[in-house]
Short mmCIF file of C-alpha atoms in Angstrom, two decimals:
data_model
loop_
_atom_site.label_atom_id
_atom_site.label_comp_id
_atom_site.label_asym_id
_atom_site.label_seq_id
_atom_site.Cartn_x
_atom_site.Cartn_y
_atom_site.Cartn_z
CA UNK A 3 159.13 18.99 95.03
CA UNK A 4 157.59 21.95 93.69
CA UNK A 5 160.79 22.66 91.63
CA UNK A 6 160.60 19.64 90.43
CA UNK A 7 157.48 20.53 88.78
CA UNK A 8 158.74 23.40 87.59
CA UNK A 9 161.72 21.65 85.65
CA UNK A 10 159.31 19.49 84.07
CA UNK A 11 156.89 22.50 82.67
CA UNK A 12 159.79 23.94 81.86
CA UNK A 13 161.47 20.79 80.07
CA UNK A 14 157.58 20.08 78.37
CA UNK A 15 156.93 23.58 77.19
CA UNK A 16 160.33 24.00 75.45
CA UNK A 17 159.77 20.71 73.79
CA UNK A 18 156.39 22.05 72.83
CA UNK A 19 158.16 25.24 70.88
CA UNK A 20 160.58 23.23 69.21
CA UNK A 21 157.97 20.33 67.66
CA UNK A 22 156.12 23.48 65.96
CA UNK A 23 156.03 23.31 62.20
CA UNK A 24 157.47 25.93 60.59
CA UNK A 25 155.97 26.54 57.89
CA UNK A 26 152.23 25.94 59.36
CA UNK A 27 152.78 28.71 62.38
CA UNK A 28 156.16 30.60 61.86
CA UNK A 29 155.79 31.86 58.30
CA UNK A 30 153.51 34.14 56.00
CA UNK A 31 150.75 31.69 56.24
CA UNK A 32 147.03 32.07 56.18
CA UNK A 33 146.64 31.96 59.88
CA UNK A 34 148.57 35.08 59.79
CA UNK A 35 151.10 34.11 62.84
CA UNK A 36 153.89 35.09 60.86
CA UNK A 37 155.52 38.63 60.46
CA UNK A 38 157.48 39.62 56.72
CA UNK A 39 160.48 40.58 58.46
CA UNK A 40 162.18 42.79 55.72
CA UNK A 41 159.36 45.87 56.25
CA UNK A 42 159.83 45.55 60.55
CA UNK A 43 162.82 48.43 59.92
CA UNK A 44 165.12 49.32 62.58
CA UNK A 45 164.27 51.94 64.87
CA UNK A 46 160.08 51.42 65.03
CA UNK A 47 158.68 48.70 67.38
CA UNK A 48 158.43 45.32 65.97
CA UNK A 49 155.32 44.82 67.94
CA UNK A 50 153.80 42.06 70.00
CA UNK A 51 153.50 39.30 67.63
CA UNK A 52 156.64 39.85 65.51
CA UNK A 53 158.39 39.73 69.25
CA UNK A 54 156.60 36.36 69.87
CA UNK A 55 156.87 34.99 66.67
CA UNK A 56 161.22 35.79 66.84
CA UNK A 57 161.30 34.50 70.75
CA UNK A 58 159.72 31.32 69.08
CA UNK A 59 162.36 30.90 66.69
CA UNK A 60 165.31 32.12 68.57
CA UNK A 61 164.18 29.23 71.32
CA UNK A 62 164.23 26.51 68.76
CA UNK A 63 167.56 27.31 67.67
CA UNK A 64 169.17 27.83 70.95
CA UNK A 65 167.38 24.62 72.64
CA UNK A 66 167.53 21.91 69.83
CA UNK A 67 170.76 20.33 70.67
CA UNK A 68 170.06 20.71 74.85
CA UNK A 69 167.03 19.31 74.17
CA UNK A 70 167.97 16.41 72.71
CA UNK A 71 170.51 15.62 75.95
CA UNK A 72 167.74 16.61 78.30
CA UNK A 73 165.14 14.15 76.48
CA UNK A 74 167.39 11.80 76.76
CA UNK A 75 168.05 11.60 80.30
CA UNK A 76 164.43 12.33 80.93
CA UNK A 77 163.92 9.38 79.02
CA UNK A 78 166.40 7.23 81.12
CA UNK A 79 165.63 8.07 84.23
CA UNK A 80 162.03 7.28 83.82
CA UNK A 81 162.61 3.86 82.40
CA UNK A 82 164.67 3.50 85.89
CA UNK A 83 162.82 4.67 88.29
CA UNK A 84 159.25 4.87 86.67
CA UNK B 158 194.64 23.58 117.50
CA UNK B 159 191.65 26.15 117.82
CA UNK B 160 194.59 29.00 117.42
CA UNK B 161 196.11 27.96 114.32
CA UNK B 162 192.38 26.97 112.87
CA UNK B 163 191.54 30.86 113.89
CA UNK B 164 194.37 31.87 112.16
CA UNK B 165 193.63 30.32 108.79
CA UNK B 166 190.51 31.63 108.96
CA UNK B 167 191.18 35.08 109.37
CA UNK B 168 193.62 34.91 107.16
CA UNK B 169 190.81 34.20 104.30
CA UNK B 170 188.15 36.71 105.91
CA UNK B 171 190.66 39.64 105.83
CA UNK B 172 191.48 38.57 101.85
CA UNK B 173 188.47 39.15 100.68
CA UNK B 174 188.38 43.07 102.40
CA UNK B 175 191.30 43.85 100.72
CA UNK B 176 190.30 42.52 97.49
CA UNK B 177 186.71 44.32 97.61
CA UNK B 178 188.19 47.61 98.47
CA UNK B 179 190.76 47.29 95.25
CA UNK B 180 188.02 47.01 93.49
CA UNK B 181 185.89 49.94 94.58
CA UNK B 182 189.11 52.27 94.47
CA UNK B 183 189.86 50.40 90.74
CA UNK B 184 185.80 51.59 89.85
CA UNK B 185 185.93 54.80 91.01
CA UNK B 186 183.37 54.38 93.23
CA UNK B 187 183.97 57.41 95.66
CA UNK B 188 181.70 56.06 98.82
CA UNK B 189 182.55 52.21 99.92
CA UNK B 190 179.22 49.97 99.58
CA UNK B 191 180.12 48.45 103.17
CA UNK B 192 182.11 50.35 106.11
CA UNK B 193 184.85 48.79 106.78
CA UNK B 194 185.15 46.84 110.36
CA UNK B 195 188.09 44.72 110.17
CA UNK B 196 190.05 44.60 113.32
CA UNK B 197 193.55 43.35 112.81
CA UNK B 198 193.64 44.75 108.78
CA UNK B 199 196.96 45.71 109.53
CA UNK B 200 198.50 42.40 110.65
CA UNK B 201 196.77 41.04 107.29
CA UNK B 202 198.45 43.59 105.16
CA UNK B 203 201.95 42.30 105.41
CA UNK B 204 201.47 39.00 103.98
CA UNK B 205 200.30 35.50 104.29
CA UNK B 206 203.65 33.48 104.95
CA UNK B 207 204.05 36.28 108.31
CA UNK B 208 200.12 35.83 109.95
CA UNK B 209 200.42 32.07 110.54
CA UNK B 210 203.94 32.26 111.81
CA UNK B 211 203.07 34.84 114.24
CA UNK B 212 200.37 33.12 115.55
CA UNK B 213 201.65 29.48 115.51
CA UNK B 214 204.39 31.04 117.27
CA UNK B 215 202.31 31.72 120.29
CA UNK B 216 200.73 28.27 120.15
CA UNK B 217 202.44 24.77 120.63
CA UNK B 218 203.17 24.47 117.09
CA UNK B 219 207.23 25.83 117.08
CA UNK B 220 208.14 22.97 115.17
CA UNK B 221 209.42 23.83 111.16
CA UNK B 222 207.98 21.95 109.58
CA UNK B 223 204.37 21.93 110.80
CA UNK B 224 204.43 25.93 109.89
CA UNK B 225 205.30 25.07 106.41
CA UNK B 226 203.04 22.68 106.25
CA UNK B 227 200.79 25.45 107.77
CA UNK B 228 201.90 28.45 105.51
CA UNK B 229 201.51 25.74 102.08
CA UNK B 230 197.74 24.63 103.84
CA UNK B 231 196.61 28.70 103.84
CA UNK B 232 198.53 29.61 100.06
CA UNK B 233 196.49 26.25 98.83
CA UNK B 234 193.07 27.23 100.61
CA UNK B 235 193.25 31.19 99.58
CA UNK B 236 194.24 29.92 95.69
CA UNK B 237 191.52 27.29 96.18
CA UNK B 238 189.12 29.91 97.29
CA UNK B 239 190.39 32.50 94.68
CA UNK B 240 189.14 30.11 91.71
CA UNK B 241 185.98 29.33 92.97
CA UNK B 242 185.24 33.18 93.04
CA UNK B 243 186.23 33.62 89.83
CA UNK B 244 184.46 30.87 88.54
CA UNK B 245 181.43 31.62 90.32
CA UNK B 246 181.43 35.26 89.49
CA UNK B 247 180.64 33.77 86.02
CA UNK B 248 177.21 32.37 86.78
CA UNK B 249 176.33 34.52 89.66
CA UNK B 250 177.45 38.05 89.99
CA UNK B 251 178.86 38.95 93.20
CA UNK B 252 179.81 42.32 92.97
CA UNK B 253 176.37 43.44 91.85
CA UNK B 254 174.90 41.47 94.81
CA UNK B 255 176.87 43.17 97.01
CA UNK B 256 175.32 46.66 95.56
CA UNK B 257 171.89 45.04 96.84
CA UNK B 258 172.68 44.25 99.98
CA UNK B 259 174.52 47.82 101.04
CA UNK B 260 171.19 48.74 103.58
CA UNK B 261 171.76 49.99 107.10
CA UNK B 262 168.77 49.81 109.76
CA UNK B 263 167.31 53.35 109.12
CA UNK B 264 166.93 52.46 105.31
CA UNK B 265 165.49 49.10 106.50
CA UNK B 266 163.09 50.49 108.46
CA UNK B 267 161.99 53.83 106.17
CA UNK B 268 161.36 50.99 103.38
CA UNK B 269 158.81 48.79 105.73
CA UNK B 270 156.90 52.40 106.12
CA UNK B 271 157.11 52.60 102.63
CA UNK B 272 155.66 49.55 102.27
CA UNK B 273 152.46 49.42 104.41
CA UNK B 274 152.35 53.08 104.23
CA UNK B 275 153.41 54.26 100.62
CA UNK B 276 150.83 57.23 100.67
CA UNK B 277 152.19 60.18 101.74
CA UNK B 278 155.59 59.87 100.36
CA UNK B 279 156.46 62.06 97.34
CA UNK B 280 159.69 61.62 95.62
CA UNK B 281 160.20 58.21 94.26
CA UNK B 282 163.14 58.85 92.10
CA UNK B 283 166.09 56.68 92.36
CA UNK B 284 168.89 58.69 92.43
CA UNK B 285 172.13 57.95 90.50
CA UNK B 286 175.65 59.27 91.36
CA UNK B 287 177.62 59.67 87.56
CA UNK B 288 175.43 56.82 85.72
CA UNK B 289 175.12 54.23 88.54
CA UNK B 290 172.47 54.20 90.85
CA UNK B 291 173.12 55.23 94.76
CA UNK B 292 173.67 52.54 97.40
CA UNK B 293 170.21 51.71 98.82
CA UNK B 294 171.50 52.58 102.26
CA UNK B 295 171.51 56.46 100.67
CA UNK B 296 168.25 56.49 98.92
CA UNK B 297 165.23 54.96 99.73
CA UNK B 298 164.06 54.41 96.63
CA UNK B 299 166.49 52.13 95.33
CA UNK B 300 165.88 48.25 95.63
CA UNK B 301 167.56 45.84 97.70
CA UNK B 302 167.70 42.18 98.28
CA UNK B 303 167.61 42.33 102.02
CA UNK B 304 164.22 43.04 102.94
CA UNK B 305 163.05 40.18 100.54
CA UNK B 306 165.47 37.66 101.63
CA UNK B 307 164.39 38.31 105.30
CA UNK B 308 160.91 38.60 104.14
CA UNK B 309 161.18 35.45 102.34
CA UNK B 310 162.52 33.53 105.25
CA UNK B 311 160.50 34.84 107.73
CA UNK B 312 157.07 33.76 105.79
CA UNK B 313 158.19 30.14 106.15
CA UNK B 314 158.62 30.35 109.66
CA UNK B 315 155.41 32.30 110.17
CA UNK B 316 153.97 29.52 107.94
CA UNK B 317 155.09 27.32 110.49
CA UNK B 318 154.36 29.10 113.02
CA UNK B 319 150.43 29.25 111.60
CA UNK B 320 150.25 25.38 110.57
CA UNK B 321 151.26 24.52 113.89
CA UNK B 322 148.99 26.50 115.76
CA UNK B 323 146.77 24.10 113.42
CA UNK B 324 148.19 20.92 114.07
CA UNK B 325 148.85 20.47 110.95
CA UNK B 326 152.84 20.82 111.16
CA UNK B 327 155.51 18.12 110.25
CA UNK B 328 158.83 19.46 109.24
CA UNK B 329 158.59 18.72 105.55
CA UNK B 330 155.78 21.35 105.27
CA UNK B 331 158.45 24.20 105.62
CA UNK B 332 160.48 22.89 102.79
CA UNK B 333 157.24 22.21 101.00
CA UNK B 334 156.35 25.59 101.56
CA UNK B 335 159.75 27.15 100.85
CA UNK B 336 159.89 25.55 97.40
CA UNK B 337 155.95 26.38 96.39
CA UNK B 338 157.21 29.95 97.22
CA UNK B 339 160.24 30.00 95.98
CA UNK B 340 158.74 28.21 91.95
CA UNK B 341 156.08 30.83 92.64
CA UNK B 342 158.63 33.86 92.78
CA UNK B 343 160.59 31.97 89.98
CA UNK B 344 157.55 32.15 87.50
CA UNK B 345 156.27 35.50 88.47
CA UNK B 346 159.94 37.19 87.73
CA UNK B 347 160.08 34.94 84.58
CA UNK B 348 156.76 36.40 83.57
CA UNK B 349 157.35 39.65 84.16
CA UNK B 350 160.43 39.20 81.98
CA UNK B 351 158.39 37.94 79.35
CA UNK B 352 156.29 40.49 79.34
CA UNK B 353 158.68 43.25 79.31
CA UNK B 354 160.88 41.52 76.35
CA UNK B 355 157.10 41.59 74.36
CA UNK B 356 156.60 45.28 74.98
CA UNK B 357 160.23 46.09 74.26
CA UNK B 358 160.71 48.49 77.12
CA UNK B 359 163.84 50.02 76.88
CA UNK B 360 164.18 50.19 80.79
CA UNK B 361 167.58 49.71 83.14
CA UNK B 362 165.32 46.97 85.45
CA UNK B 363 167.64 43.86 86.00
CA UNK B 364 166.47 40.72 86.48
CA UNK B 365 167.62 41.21 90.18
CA UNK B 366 165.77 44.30 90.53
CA UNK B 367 162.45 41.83 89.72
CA UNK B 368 163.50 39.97 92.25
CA UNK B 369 163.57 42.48 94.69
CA UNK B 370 160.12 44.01 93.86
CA UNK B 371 158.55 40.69 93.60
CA UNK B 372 160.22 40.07 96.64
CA UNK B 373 158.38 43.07 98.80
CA UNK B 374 154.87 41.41 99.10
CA UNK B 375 155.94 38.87 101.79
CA UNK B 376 156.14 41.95 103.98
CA UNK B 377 152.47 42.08 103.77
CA UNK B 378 152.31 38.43 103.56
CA UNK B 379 154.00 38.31 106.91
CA UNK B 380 151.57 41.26 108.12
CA UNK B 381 148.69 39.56 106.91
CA UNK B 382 149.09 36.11 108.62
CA UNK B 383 150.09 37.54 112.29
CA UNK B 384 147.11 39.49 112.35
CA UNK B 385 144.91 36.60 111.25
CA UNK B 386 146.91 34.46 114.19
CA UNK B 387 146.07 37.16 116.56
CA UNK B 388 142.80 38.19 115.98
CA UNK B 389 141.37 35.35 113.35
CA UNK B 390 139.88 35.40 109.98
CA UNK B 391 138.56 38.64 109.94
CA UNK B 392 142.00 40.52 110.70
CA UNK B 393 143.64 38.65 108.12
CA UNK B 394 141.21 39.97 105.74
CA UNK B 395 141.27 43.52 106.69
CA UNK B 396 144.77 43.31 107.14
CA UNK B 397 145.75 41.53 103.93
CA UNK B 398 143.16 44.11 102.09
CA UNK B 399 145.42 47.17 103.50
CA UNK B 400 148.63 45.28 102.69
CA UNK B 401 147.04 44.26 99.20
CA UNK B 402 146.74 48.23 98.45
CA UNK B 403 149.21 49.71 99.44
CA UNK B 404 151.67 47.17 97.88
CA UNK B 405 149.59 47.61 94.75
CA UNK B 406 150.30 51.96 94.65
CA UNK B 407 153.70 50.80 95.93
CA UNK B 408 154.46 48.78 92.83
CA UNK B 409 152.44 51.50 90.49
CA UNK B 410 154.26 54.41 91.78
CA UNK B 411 158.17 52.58 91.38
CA UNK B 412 157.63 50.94 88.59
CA UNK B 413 155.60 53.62 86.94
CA UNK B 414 158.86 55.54 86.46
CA UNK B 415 161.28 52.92 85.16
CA UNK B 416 158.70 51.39 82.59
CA UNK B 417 157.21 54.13 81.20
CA UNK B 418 158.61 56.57 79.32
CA UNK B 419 160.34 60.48 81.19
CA UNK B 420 156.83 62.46 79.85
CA UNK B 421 154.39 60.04 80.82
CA UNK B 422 155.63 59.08 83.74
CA UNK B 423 155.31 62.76 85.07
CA UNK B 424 151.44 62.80 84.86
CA UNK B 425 151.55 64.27 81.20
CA UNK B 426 149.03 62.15 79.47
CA UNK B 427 150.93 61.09 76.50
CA UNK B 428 149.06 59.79 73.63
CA UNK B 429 150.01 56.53 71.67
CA UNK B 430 149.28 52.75 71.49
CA UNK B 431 153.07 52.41 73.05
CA UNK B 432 152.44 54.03 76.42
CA UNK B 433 149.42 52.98 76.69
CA UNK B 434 150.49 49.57 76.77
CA UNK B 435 153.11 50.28 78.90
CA UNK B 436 150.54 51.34 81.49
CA UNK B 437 148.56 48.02 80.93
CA UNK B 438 151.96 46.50 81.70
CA UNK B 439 152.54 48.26 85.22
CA UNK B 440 149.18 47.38 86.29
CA UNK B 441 149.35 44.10 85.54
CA UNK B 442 152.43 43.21 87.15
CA UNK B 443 151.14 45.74 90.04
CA UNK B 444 147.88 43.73 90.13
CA UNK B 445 149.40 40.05 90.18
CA UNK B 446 151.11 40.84 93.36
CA UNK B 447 147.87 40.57 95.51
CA UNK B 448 146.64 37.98 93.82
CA UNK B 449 150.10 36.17 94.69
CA UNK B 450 149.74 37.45 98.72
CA UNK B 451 146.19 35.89 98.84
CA UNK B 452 146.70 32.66 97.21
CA UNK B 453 150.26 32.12 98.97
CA UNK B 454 148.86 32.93 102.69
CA UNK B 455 144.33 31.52 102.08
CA UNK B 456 145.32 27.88 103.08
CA UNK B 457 147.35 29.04 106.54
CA UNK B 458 144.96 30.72 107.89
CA UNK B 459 141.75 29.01 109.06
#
């Protein structure tokens, strides 16, 4: 039961990375989340928030198309069986 | 009946030895992870179509066409069982679990000292034998997967044990308590991961080897609620506070030498943001694991 949970954070917070708009949070922006890639240079540390802000990305790439299948049942199954 | 069922499955136990020690000889692995304690290796060794022929001979079974039927049944199960391994070495890999779970008892019971008792020892340095890491049954630094798994399994019952002592067992409170453990262990080894992909350690932990370190606090887990069944709340406490610390230098002084970097993990104070974080990191992860012992063993003892 408690896995159950888990799937469902799971299946909620990937959703939540992939509905982020990209140009508001990933990118040079005034809030200042995102990182000018082309001065990171190979070799030094990226550092914590260039690290977050490519795990971001490299999630909604990787989980927009499994996402979609996974809504989709999710969706199903609670129309079935509430 | 029995006989020829015996047969068959010896036939697949004594596949698998053969295969395993092809593979350490193929590796170049000079010490075998597991001694080898196969009786009748030698009947094995001549072939499949032989074993079942030999055996149904001795049985009731003379007739033709039953050993065919026999010797096609044991080529069909060993090719059935052959694909499954393969395929299943693709999501789970076997042959490094079988590195983890190469202990023997006096390993097994050095590492519980280690464990309530991590003061005194000196050298924690795994040691590595040409670029991969010693068998755990030759080094007791090196992490394994058995004490956990027993650990693991041995909390439920004790869980049991404590709830019923309570009244307040029914058999769905193991598996309750076997999956809130288990989702518990799941998102502590996921955080760690995070946390460690942030930094960007360079650092030869698998995620296996997180399982196995985040695995070693239901020792004290297990420690903590037999002394609070024995002699109440206030030996739990005292007991769980013990266990608490010394899984807390446990976790500093292992993982103190595979996060950080070779200078700093010496004692040389190294300046720089980088190992300073690094230091933040070990704590941390060294700090969550009583937090994880109290909150996982609070509610079973009252």
């Amino acid at each position: 039961m408690a896995l159950f949970g888990l799937i469902q954070a799971a299946v909620l917070f990937s959703n939540a990375m992939a509905v982020l708009h990209e140009e508001r949070f990933l990118a040079q922006s005034k809030i200042g989340w995102g990182v000018d890639q082309s001065i990171g240079g190979f070799g030094e540390d990226p550092g914590i928030k260039a690290q977050l802000v490519n795990l971001v990305r490299s999630v909604r790439t990787v989980m927009r198309v499994p996402l979609i299948a996974v809504n989709s049942v999710c969706v199903v199954l609670l129309l079935l069986f509430g | 009946m029995d006989y020829s069922n015996q047969s068959g499955f010896r036939q697949r136990k004594l596949q698998p030895k053969v295969r395993m020690r092809g593979s350490a000889v193929d590796s170049g692995e000079p010490s075998q992870l597991f001694d080898d304690t196969s009786a009748g290796h030698n009947a094995g060794h001549s072939g499949v179509d032989k074993g079942p022929m030999v055996y149904a001979g001795q049985s009731l079974l003379s007739d033709p066409v039953s050993n065919l039927a026999m010797a096609y049944g044991s080529s069909l199960a060993s090719q059935g069982k052959e694909m499954m391994d393969k395929n299943l070495d693709r999501f789970i890999p076997i042959s490094k679990l079988k590195y983890y779970f190469a202990v023997d008892t006096v390993y097994v019971g050095k590492k519980l000292g280690l464990l309530v008792f991590p003061y005194m020892h000196e050298n924690w340095e795994v040691s590595y034998q040409q670029d991969t890491p010693v068998a755990p049954r030759f080094d007791v630094n090196a992490p394994d997967l058995y004490i956990p798994a027993m650990a693991f399994i041995t909390y439920i019952l004790v869980a049991g044990l404590a709830l019923g002592t309570q009244n307040r067992f029914s058999p769905e409170i193991l598996g309750m308590q076997a999956s809130s453990a288990l989702v518990w262990l799941i998102i502590e080894v996921l955080a760690v991961l995070l946390s460690l992909y942030l930094v960007t350690v360079n650092t030869d932990l698998t995620t296996i080897d997180l399982v196995a370190f985040s695995g070693y606090k239901y020792v004290g887990m297990i420690v903590g609620v037999l002394a609070g069944l024995l002699f109440g709340k206030m030996g739990y406490y005292l007991t769980l506070l013990w266990c608490c610390a010394s899984i807390f230098v446990f976790m500093i002084r292992t993982l103190r030498l595979k996060i950080l970097s070779e200078a700093a993990a010496e004692g040389v104070l190294v300046r720089g943001a980088k190992n300073q974080l690094r230091m933040y990191l070990t704590m941390a992860i060294a700090a969550a694991q009583p937090v994880f012992m109290y909150w996982l063993t609070f509610h079973l003892v009252r």
